[in-house]
Each structure stands twice: as structure tokens, then as C-alpha cells.
XYZ file of C-alpha atoms in Angstrom:
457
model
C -0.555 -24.853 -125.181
C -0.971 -23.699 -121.444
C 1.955 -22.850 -119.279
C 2.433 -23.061 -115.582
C 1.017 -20.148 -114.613
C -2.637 -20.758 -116.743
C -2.715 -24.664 -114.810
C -2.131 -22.652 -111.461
C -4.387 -20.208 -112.347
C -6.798 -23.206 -113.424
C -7.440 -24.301 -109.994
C -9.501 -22.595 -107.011
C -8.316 -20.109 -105.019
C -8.203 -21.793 -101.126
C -11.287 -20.597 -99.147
C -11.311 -20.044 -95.521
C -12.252 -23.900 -94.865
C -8.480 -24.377 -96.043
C -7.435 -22.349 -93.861
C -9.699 -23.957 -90.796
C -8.342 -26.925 -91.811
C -4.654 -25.582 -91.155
C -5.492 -23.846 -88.622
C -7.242 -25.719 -85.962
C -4.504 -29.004 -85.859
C -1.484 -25.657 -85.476
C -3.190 -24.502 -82.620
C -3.623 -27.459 -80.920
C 0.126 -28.485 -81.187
C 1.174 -24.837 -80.151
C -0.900 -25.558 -76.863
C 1.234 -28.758 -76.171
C 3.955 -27.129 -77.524
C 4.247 -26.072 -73.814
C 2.868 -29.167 -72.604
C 6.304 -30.887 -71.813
C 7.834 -28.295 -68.551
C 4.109 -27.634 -67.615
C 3.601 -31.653 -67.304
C 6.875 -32.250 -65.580
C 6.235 -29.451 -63.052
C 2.767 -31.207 -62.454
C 4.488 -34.159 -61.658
C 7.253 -32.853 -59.385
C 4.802 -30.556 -57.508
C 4.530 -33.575 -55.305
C 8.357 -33.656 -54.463
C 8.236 -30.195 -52.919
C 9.253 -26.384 -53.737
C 12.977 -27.622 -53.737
C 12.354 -30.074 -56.322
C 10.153 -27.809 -58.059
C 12.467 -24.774 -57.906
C 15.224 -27.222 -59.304
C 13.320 -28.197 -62.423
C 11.959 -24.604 -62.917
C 15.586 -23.439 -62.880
C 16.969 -26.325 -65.117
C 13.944 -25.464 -67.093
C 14.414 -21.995 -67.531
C 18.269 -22.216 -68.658
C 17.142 -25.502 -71.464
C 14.371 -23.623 -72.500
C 16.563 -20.862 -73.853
C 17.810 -23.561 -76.612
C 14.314 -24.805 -77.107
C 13.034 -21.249 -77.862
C 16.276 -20.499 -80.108
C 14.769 -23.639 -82.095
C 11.248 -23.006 -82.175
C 11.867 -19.431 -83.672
C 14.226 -21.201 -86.614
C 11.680 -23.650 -87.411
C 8.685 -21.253 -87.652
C 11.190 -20.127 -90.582
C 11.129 -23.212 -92.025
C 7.532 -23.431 -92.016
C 7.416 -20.880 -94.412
C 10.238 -21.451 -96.765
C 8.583 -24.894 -97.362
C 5.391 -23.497 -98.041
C 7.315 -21.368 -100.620
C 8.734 -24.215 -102.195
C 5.321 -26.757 -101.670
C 3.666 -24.443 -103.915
C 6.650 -24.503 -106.617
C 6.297 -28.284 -106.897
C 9.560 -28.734 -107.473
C 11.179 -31.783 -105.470
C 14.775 -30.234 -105.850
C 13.590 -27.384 -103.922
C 11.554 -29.016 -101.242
C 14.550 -31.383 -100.756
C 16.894 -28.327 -100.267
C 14.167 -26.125 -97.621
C 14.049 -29.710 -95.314
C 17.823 -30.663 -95.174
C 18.942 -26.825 -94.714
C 16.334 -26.397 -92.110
C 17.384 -29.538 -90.090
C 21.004 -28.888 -90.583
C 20.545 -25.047 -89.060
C 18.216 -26.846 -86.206
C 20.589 -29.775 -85.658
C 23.727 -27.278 -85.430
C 21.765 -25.036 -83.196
C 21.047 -27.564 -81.048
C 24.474 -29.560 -80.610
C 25.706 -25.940 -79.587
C 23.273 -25.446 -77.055
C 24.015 -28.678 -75.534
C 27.973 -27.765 -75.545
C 27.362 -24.427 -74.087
C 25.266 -25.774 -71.547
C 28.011 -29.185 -70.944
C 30.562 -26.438 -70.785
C 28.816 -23.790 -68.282
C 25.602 -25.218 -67.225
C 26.367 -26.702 -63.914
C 28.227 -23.529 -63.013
C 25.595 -21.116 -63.832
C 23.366 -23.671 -62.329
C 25.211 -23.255 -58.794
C 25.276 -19.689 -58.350
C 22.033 -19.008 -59.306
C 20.410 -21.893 -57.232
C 19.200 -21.157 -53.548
C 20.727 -24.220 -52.104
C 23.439 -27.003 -52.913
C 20.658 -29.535 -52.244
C 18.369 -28.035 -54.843
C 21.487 -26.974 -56.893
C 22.128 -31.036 -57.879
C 18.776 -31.821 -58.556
C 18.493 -29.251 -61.173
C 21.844 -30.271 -62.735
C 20.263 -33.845 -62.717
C 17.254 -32.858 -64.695
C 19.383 -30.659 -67.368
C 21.732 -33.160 -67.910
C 19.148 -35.502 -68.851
C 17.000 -32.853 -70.658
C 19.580 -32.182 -73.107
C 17.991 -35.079 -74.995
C 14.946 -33.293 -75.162
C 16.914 -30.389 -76.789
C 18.060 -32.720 -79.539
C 14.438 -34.276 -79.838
C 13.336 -30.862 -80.548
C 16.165 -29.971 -82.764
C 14.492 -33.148 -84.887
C 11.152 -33.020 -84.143
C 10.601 -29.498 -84.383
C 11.657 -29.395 -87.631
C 9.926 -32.170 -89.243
C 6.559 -30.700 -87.552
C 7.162 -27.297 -89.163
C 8.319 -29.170 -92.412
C 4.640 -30.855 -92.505
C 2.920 -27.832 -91.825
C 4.433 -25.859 -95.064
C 3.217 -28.732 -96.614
C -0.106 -28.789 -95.776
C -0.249 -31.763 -93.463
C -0.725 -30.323 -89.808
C -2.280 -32.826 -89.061
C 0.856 -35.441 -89.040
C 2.563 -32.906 -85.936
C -0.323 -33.051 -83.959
C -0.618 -36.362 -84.208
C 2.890 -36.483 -82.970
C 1.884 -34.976 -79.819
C -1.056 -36.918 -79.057
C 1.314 -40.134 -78.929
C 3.927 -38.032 -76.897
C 1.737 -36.632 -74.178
C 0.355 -39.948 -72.430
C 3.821 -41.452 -72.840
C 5.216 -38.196 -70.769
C 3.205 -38.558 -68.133
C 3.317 -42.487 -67.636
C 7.032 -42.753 -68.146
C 7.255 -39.571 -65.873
C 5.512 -40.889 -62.987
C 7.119 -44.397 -63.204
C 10.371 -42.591 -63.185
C 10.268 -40.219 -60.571
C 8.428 -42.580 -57.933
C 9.869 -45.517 -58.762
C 6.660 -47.914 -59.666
C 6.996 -51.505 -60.827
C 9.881 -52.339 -59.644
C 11.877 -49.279 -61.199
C 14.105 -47.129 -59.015
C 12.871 -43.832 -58.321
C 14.592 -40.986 -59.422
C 13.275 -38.148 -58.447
C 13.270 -34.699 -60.582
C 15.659 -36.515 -63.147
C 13.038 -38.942 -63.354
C 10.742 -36.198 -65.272
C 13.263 -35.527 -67.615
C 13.792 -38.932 -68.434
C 10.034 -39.052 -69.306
C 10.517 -36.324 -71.291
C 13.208 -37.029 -73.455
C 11.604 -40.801 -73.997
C 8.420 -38.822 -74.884
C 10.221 -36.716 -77.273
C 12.417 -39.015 -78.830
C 9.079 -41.413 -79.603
C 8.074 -37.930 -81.477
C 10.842 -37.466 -83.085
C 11.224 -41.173 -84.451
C 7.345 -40.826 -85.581
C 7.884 -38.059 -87.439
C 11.339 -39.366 -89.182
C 8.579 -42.751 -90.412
C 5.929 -40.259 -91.123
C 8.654 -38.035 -93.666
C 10.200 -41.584 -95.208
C 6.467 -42.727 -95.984
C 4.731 -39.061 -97.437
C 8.012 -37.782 -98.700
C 10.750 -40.795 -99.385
C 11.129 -39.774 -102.617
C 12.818 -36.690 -102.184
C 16.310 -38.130 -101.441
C 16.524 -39.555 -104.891
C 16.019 -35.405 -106.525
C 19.187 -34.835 -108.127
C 20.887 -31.494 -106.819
C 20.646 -28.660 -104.865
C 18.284 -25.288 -105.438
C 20.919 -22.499 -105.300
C 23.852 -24.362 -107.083
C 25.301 -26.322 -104.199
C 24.046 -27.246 -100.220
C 26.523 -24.262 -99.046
C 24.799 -21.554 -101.293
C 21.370 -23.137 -100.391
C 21.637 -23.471 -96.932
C 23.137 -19.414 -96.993
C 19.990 -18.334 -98.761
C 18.097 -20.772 -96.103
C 19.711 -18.544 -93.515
C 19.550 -15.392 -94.669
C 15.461 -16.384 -95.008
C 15.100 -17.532 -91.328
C 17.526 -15.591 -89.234
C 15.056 -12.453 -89.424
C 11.996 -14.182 -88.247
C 13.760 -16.196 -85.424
C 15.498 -12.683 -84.515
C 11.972 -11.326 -84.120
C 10.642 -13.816 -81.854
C 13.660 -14.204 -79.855
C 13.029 -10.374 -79.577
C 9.315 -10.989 -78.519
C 10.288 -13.475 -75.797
C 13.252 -11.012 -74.209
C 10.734 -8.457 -74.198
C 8.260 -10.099 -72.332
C 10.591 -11.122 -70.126
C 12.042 -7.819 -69.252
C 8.464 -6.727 -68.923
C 7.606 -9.041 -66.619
C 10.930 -8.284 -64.225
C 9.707 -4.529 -64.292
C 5.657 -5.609 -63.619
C 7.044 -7.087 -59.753
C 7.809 -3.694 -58.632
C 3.710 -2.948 -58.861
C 2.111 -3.411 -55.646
C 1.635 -7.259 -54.630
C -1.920 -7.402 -55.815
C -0.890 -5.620 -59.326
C 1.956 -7.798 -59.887
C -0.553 -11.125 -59.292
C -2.927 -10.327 -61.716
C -0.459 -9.323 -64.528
C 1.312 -12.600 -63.543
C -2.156 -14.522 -64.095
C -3.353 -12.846 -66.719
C -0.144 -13.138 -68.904
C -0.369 -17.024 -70.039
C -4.137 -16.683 -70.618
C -2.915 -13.762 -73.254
C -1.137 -15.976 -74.397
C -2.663 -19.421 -74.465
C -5.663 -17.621 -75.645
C -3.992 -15.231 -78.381
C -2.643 -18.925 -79.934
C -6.235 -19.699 -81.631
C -5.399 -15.919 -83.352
C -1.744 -16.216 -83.938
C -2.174 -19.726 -85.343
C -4.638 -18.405 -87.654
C -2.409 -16.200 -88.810
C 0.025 -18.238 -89.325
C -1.576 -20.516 -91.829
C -2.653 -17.743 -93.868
C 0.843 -16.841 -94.004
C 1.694 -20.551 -95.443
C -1.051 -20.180 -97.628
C 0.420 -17.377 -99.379
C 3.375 -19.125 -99.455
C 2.170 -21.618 -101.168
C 0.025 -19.163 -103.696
C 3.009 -17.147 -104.537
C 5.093 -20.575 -104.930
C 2.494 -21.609 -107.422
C 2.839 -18.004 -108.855
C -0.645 -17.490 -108.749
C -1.838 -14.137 -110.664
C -2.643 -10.896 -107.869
C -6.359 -11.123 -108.038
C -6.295 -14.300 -106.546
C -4.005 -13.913 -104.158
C -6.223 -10.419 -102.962
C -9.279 -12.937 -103.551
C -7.722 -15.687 -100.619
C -6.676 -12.795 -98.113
C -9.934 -10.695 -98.616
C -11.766 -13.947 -97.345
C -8.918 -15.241 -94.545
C -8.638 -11.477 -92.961
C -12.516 -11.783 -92.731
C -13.041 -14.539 -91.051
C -9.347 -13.622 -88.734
C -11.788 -11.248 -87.308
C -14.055 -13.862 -86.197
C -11.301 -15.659 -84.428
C -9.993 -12.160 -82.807
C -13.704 -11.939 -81.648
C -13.073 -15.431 -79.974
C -10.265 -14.818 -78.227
C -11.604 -11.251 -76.951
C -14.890 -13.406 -75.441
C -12.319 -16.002 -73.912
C -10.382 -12.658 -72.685
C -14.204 -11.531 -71.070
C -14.965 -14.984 -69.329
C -11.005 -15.064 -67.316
C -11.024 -11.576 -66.441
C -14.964 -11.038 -65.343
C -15.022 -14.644 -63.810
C -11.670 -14.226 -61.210
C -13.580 -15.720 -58.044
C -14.468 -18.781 -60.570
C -11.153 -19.515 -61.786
C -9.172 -18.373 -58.848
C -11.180 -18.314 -55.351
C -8.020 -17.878 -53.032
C -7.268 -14.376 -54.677
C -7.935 -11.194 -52.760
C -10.658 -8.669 -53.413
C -8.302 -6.468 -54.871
C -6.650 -8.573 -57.021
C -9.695 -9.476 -58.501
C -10.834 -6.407 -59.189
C -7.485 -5.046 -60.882
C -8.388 -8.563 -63.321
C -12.014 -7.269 -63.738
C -10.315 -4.107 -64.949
C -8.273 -5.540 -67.551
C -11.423 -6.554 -69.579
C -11.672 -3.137 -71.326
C -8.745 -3.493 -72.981
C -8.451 -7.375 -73.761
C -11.735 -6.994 -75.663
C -10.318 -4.654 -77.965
C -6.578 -5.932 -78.056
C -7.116 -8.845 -80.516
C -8.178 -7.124 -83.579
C -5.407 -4.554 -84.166
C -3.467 -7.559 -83.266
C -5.152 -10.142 -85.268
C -5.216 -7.454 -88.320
C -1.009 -6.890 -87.757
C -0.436 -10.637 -87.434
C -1.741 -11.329 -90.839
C 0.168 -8.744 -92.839
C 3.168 -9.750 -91.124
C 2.904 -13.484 -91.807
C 1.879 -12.528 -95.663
C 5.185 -10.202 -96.140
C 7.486 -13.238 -94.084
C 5.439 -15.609 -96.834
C 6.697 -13.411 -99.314
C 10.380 -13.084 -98.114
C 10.113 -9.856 -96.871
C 11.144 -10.986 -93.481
C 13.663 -8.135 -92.782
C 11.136 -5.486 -92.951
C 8.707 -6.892 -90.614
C 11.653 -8.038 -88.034
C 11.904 -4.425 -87.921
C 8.428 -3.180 -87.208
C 8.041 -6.016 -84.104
C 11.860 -4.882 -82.702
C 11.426 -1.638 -82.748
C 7.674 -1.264 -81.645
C 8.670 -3.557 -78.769
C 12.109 -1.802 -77.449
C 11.530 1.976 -78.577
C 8.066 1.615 -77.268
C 6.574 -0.758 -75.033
C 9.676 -1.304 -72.791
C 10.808 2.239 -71.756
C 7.343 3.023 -72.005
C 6.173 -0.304 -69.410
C 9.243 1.360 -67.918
C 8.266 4.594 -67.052
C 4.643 3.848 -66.263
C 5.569 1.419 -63.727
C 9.019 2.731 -62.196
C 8.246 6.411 -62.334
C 4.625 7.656 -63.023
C 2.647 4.456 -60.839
C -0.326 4.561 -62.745
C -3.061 2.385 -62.768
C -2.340 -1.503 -63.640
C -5.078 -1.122 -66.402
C -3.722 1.530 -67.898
C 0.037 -0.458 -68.291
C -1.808 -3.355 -69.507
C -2.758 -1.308 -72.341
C 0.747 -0.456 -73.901
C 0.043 -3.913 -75.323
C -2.626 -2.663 -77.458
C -1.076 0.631 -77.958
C 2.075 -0.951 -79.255
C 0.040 -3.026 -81.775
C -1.382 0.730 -83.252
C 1.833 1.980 -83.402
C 2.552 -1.005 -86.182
C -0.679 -0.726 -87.846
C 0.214 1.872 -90.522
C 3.651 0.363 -91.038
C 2.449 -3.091 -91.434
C -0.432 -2.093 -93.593
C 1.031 0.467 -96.205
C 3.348 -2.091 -96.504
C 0.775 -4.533 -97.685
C -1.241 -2.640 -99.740
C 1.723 -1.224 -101.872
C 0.882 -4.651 -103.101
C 5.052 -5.761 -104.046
C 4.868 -8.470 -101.772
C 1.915 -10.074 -104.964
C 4.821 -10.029 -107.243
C 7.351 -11.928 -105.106
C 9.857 -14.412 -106.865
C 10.084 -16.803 -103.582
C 11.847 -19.436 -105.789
C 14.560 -16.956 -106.360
């Protein structure tokens, strides 16, 4: 007679085509992930800086919400992995409806916080009444796009735990070209429509988005229908399971809510370098992190992986069998993104002709350390996805908080603001933050209790 554990242990241990196969649909989506502002501000750029200064500040304030949501759903991703694996329906039912409740609630907040004190905050931080309206105009109307996400978000990190990244991206290819063609109809007016402007973008948007969403809600009914007829709830009753749901996710969305303050406060401290310091941190920060998704997303889908191993309760030599082979070939994708770092930094006249000699040259600079920066990274990014796989989420929200604000703040801090060194040199607290968690990320791997995790518990 074989048990559960001898039929898991029956099949193959995933290679690192299974991850490829994860991996390369995730990154795409996490590049159009920021598609939606970055199209819109395309499209308004031809309004003016008033109407783009009014959608950048609507932007900024929505986007809070929208990052609240995105760091609650990468949560998701991972419980559902967990539960995948177990191949129990019960379980997968309970993951998707507590996730979507905690995203719907999040989001129906957001949008009565920012009903309640958006157009105030809007008019005292806005340079002008003029540009002050327009911006309320575009966040009123963006607020669908908040509840899109709350939806579509969801369901996308749902599919991923699942296995079927492919659905999401999918998703986004049908949103994109429907974005931009509803966007420009709407904010010039074409075919007889009336032309409204900024608002107009938003409008696009949140048609775009809700198309998404709606896709996504057919896709679910038609791979996973089933699941609304599995009797009960995983932890007793919904209340219980969407508590342990919580108490899952509320670590790993505090620790990328953490990652986005810090880079934000960062960035507020970089503008008082000199002008030509400032602009090449400011240009070389999205390509860090455009470029760092092809790592991170890696990453992450070893992470669901493991989730899914340790749901299966596959036996420790398999599990060190799949992460011996994914951390290998995670080095090969660091060494990607470290060539990708070479070509924008040594190639600043190419990509950016208008910028000043010096300003070039502080980018050249930054080479040295951007072709080193992705491996310690790389190598930290997969132990912490494997211990958040295993539900050790609180331990690893505490090596990213406290590596970013005992260290890399006061230290980006005091480089900048009191010692003036080099730009080079502050660019580097990146990678010297990433060294400071390498021992506590990877004792805490090798110790080896994360193989023995009951995620079903």
C-alpha cells in the first residue's frame, strides 16, 4: 500500500526548465505591471507639464493603494502554492476567497480614505488650482482602477501559485492595446467622442483594467469552477481561515511596503547631491529596477516551487535536489542582469545624448558596482522566497527592515548629507546592504527547518 508521501515522492523533482517556464511569463507581467501610469503619462505628455504634473500627482497618491495591494497579493502567491501542492480543493478554495476578501477590503478602504481626504490633500500639495482639478479628475476616475487591481491582482497571483503564469500575462497583453486606444480616444476626443483631457487617461485605464479583471474572473470559473462546490473551510470556519491568511501575508506585504518607503526616502536624500549626481542616480534607479525584475522574478518562482514541494510534502533530498539546480542557474540570470547593468551604464551617450559630460561619466562609474550587485542579491532573494514558501515570513520581514532602516538609510544619510563622497561610492550601500543579509539569510537556510515545514498547518 503506498501513502501520500511515497506517490509524491514517485514523481520528478521540477528541473530548472520548470522554473523557466514560471519564470519568464512573471517577468513579463511585472514589466507591465508598471505599464498602466507609464502609458497614461505617455499619453498626456502631449497636454503639457500641467497636465502631466496633475496625473503624476493623482498618480502618486492612487499608487499608494495599488502598492498596499500588490505587496498582499505577492502573499497570496505563495500561500496558494502551499496549498496547490497539498491538492486539497478545501484548501485552495480557502487561500483564493481569503486573499480576495483581504484585497477587496484593502481596496474599498483606500478608495474611502482617498473620497474622504483626497481632494484636500490633492489641493495643498498641487502647484496651481488649474492643475489642482485636473488631478482630482483623474483620481476620481482612477479609483476604478484601484478596485480592478483589488480583483485582478489577486486572481493573477492566484494563477501563478498555481502554476499557470501564463493566464496573467495573457491578461495584460489584452489590457495594454485597449489602454492606449481607449486612452487616446478619450483624452482627444476622436470619433465623435468628447475629449476629456487627463481624466480621459484614467478612463482608459480603468476600462483597460476592468477588461482584465473580467478575463481573469472567466479564466478562474473555466480552470477552477469547481472549487465553489468544496464543502468547508481549512481552519474550521472563513474567520479562523482568513486570520491564519493574515497572519501569513501581513509580514511579506510589511516588507515590501518597507522596501518601497525606503527607496523613497533614499531618493528625497539623493537630490541634495550635486545636479549632475542627482541625474544619474535618478536614471539609473528604474533600470535597477526594471532590470533586477528578470532576477527577482526568478526568484520568485523558485519560491512557489517550494511551495508547492513542501505542500506535496516532498522528502528533504529532493527539495535540496530542486534548489541545488534553481540557485545554479539564478546565477546565470544575476549574470544577465549585471551585462544589462554594463550596456546602460557604459553606453550613456547612446541611451541618453542630451546628458552632460559629467553626468555621464558619474553613470560610467556606477558599472563597478552594478556588475557585482546582482549575485549577493540574486543569492539573498532566493533564500528569502524559500523561507516565505515555507511560512517563515516573520523572520525574513526582519532581515529586509532592518538591513534597510539600521543600515542603508542613515548610512545613504550620512554619506550624502554629511561626508559628500563620491556618487559611486553611495551607490554601493546597495550592495553593501545585501552582504550585511547574507549570513542571516543563509544560516537560516542551511539550518535546513524550513525542509520540515507543515505549510498545511
Amino acid at each position: 500500500m503506498t501513502t501520500a508521501d511515497d506517490n509524491a515522492s514517485a514523481k520528478p523533482v521540477p528541473g530548472a526548465g520548470d522554473v523557466v517556464a514560471l519564470a519568464w511569463p512573471m517577468t513579463l507581467k511585472a514589466v507591465f505591471l508598471h505599464g498602466t501610469v507609464v502609458i497614461d503619462g505617455w499619453l498626456v505628455a502631449s497636454l503639457g507639464e500641467g497636465s502631466l504634473a496633475a496625473m503624476g500627482l493623482a498618480a502618486a497618491i492612487g499608487g499608494f493603494v495599488s502598492g498596499v495591494l500588490f505587496a498582499f497579493s505577492n502573499a497570496l502567491q505563495l500561500r496558494t502554492a502551499q496549498a496547490y501542492g497539498s491538492k486539497d480543493p478545501v484548501f485552495l478554495k480557502s487561500v483564493l476567497a481569503s486573499g480576495l476578501t483581504v484585497g477587496l477590503t484593502i481596496g474599498v478602504i483606500g478608495v474611502l480614505a482617498i473620497l474622504t481626504l483626497g481632494e484636500a490633500l490633492i489641493s495643498m500639495m498641487a502647484p496651481s488650482p488649474t492643475v489642482a482639478a485636473q488631478a482630482w479628475a483623474y483620481l476620481s476616475i482612477f479609483l476604478i482602477v484601484i478596485m480592478a487591481e483589488a480583483i485582478g491582482q489577486n486572481l493573477a497571483s492566484y494563477f501563478n501559485g498555481c502554476g499557470q503564469a501564463k493566464l496573467p500575462l495573457y491578461g495584460y497583453c489584452l489590457s495594454i492595446p485597449i489602454n492606449i486606444l481607449a486612452s487616446v480616444v478619450l483624452i482627444h476626443g476622436l470619433w465623435g467622442v468628447p475629449a476629456f483631457g487627463v481624466a480621459g487617461a484614467a478612463m482608459g485605464s480603468a476600462f483597460a483594467l476592468t477588461v482584465q479583471a473580467l478575463y481573469l474572473i472567466v479564466q478562474l470559473r473555466r480552470t477552477d469552477g469547481h472549487l465553489r462546490h468544496a464543502e468547508g473551510w481549512h481552519n474550521a470556519t472563513f474567520a479562523q481561515t482568513l486570520r491564519r491568511h493574515f497572519v501569513f501575508a501581513w509580514p511579506i506585504a510589511v516588507t515590501f511596503a518597507s522596501a518601497n518607503f525606503a527607496s523613497r526616502v533614499c531618493m528625497l536624500i539623493y537630490a541634495q547631491m550635486s545636479l549632475a549626481a542627482f541625474a544619474a542616480m535618478t536614471l539609473i534607479m528604474p533600470w535597477v529596477m526594471v532590470a533586477g525584475t528578470i532576477g527577482m522574478q526568478w526568484a520568485q518562482a523558485t519560491g512557489i516551487i517550494v511551495a508547492q514541494l513542501l505542500g506535496e510534502r516532498r522528502n528533504e533530498s529532493e527539495l535540496d535536489q530542486f534548489l541545488r539546480t534553481a540557485w545554479r542557474m539564478a546565477f546565470v540570470a544575476a549574470g544577465i542582469v549585471a551585462l544589462l547593468y554594463a550596456v546602460i551604464c557604459l553606453l550613456p551617450g547612446v541611451l541618453y545624448p542630451a546628458l552632460s559630460p559629467e553626468t555621464r561619466t558619474i553613470l560610467m562609474s556606477f558599472v563597478i558596482v552594478l556588475l557585482v550587485l546582482p549575485f549577493p542579491k540574486q543569492s539573498n532573494a532566493i533564500c528569502g522566497n524559500t523561507l516565505r514558501a515555507s511560512g517563515d515570513t516573520i523572520y525574513v520581514m526582519h532581515v529586509f527592515v532592518w538591513s534597510q532602516w539600521l543600515f542603508r538609510v542613515p548610512a545613504t544619510a550620512v554619506a550624502v548629507l554629511y561626508l559628500e563622497i563620491p556618487p559611486v561610492w553611495v551607490l554601493s550601500l546597495m550592495f553593501w546592504e545585501e552582504i550585511i543579509k547574507f549570513p542571516a539569510f543563509h544560516r537560516r537556510l542551511w539550518h535546513g527547518a524550513w525542509k520540515r515545514a507543515d505549510v498545511a498547518a
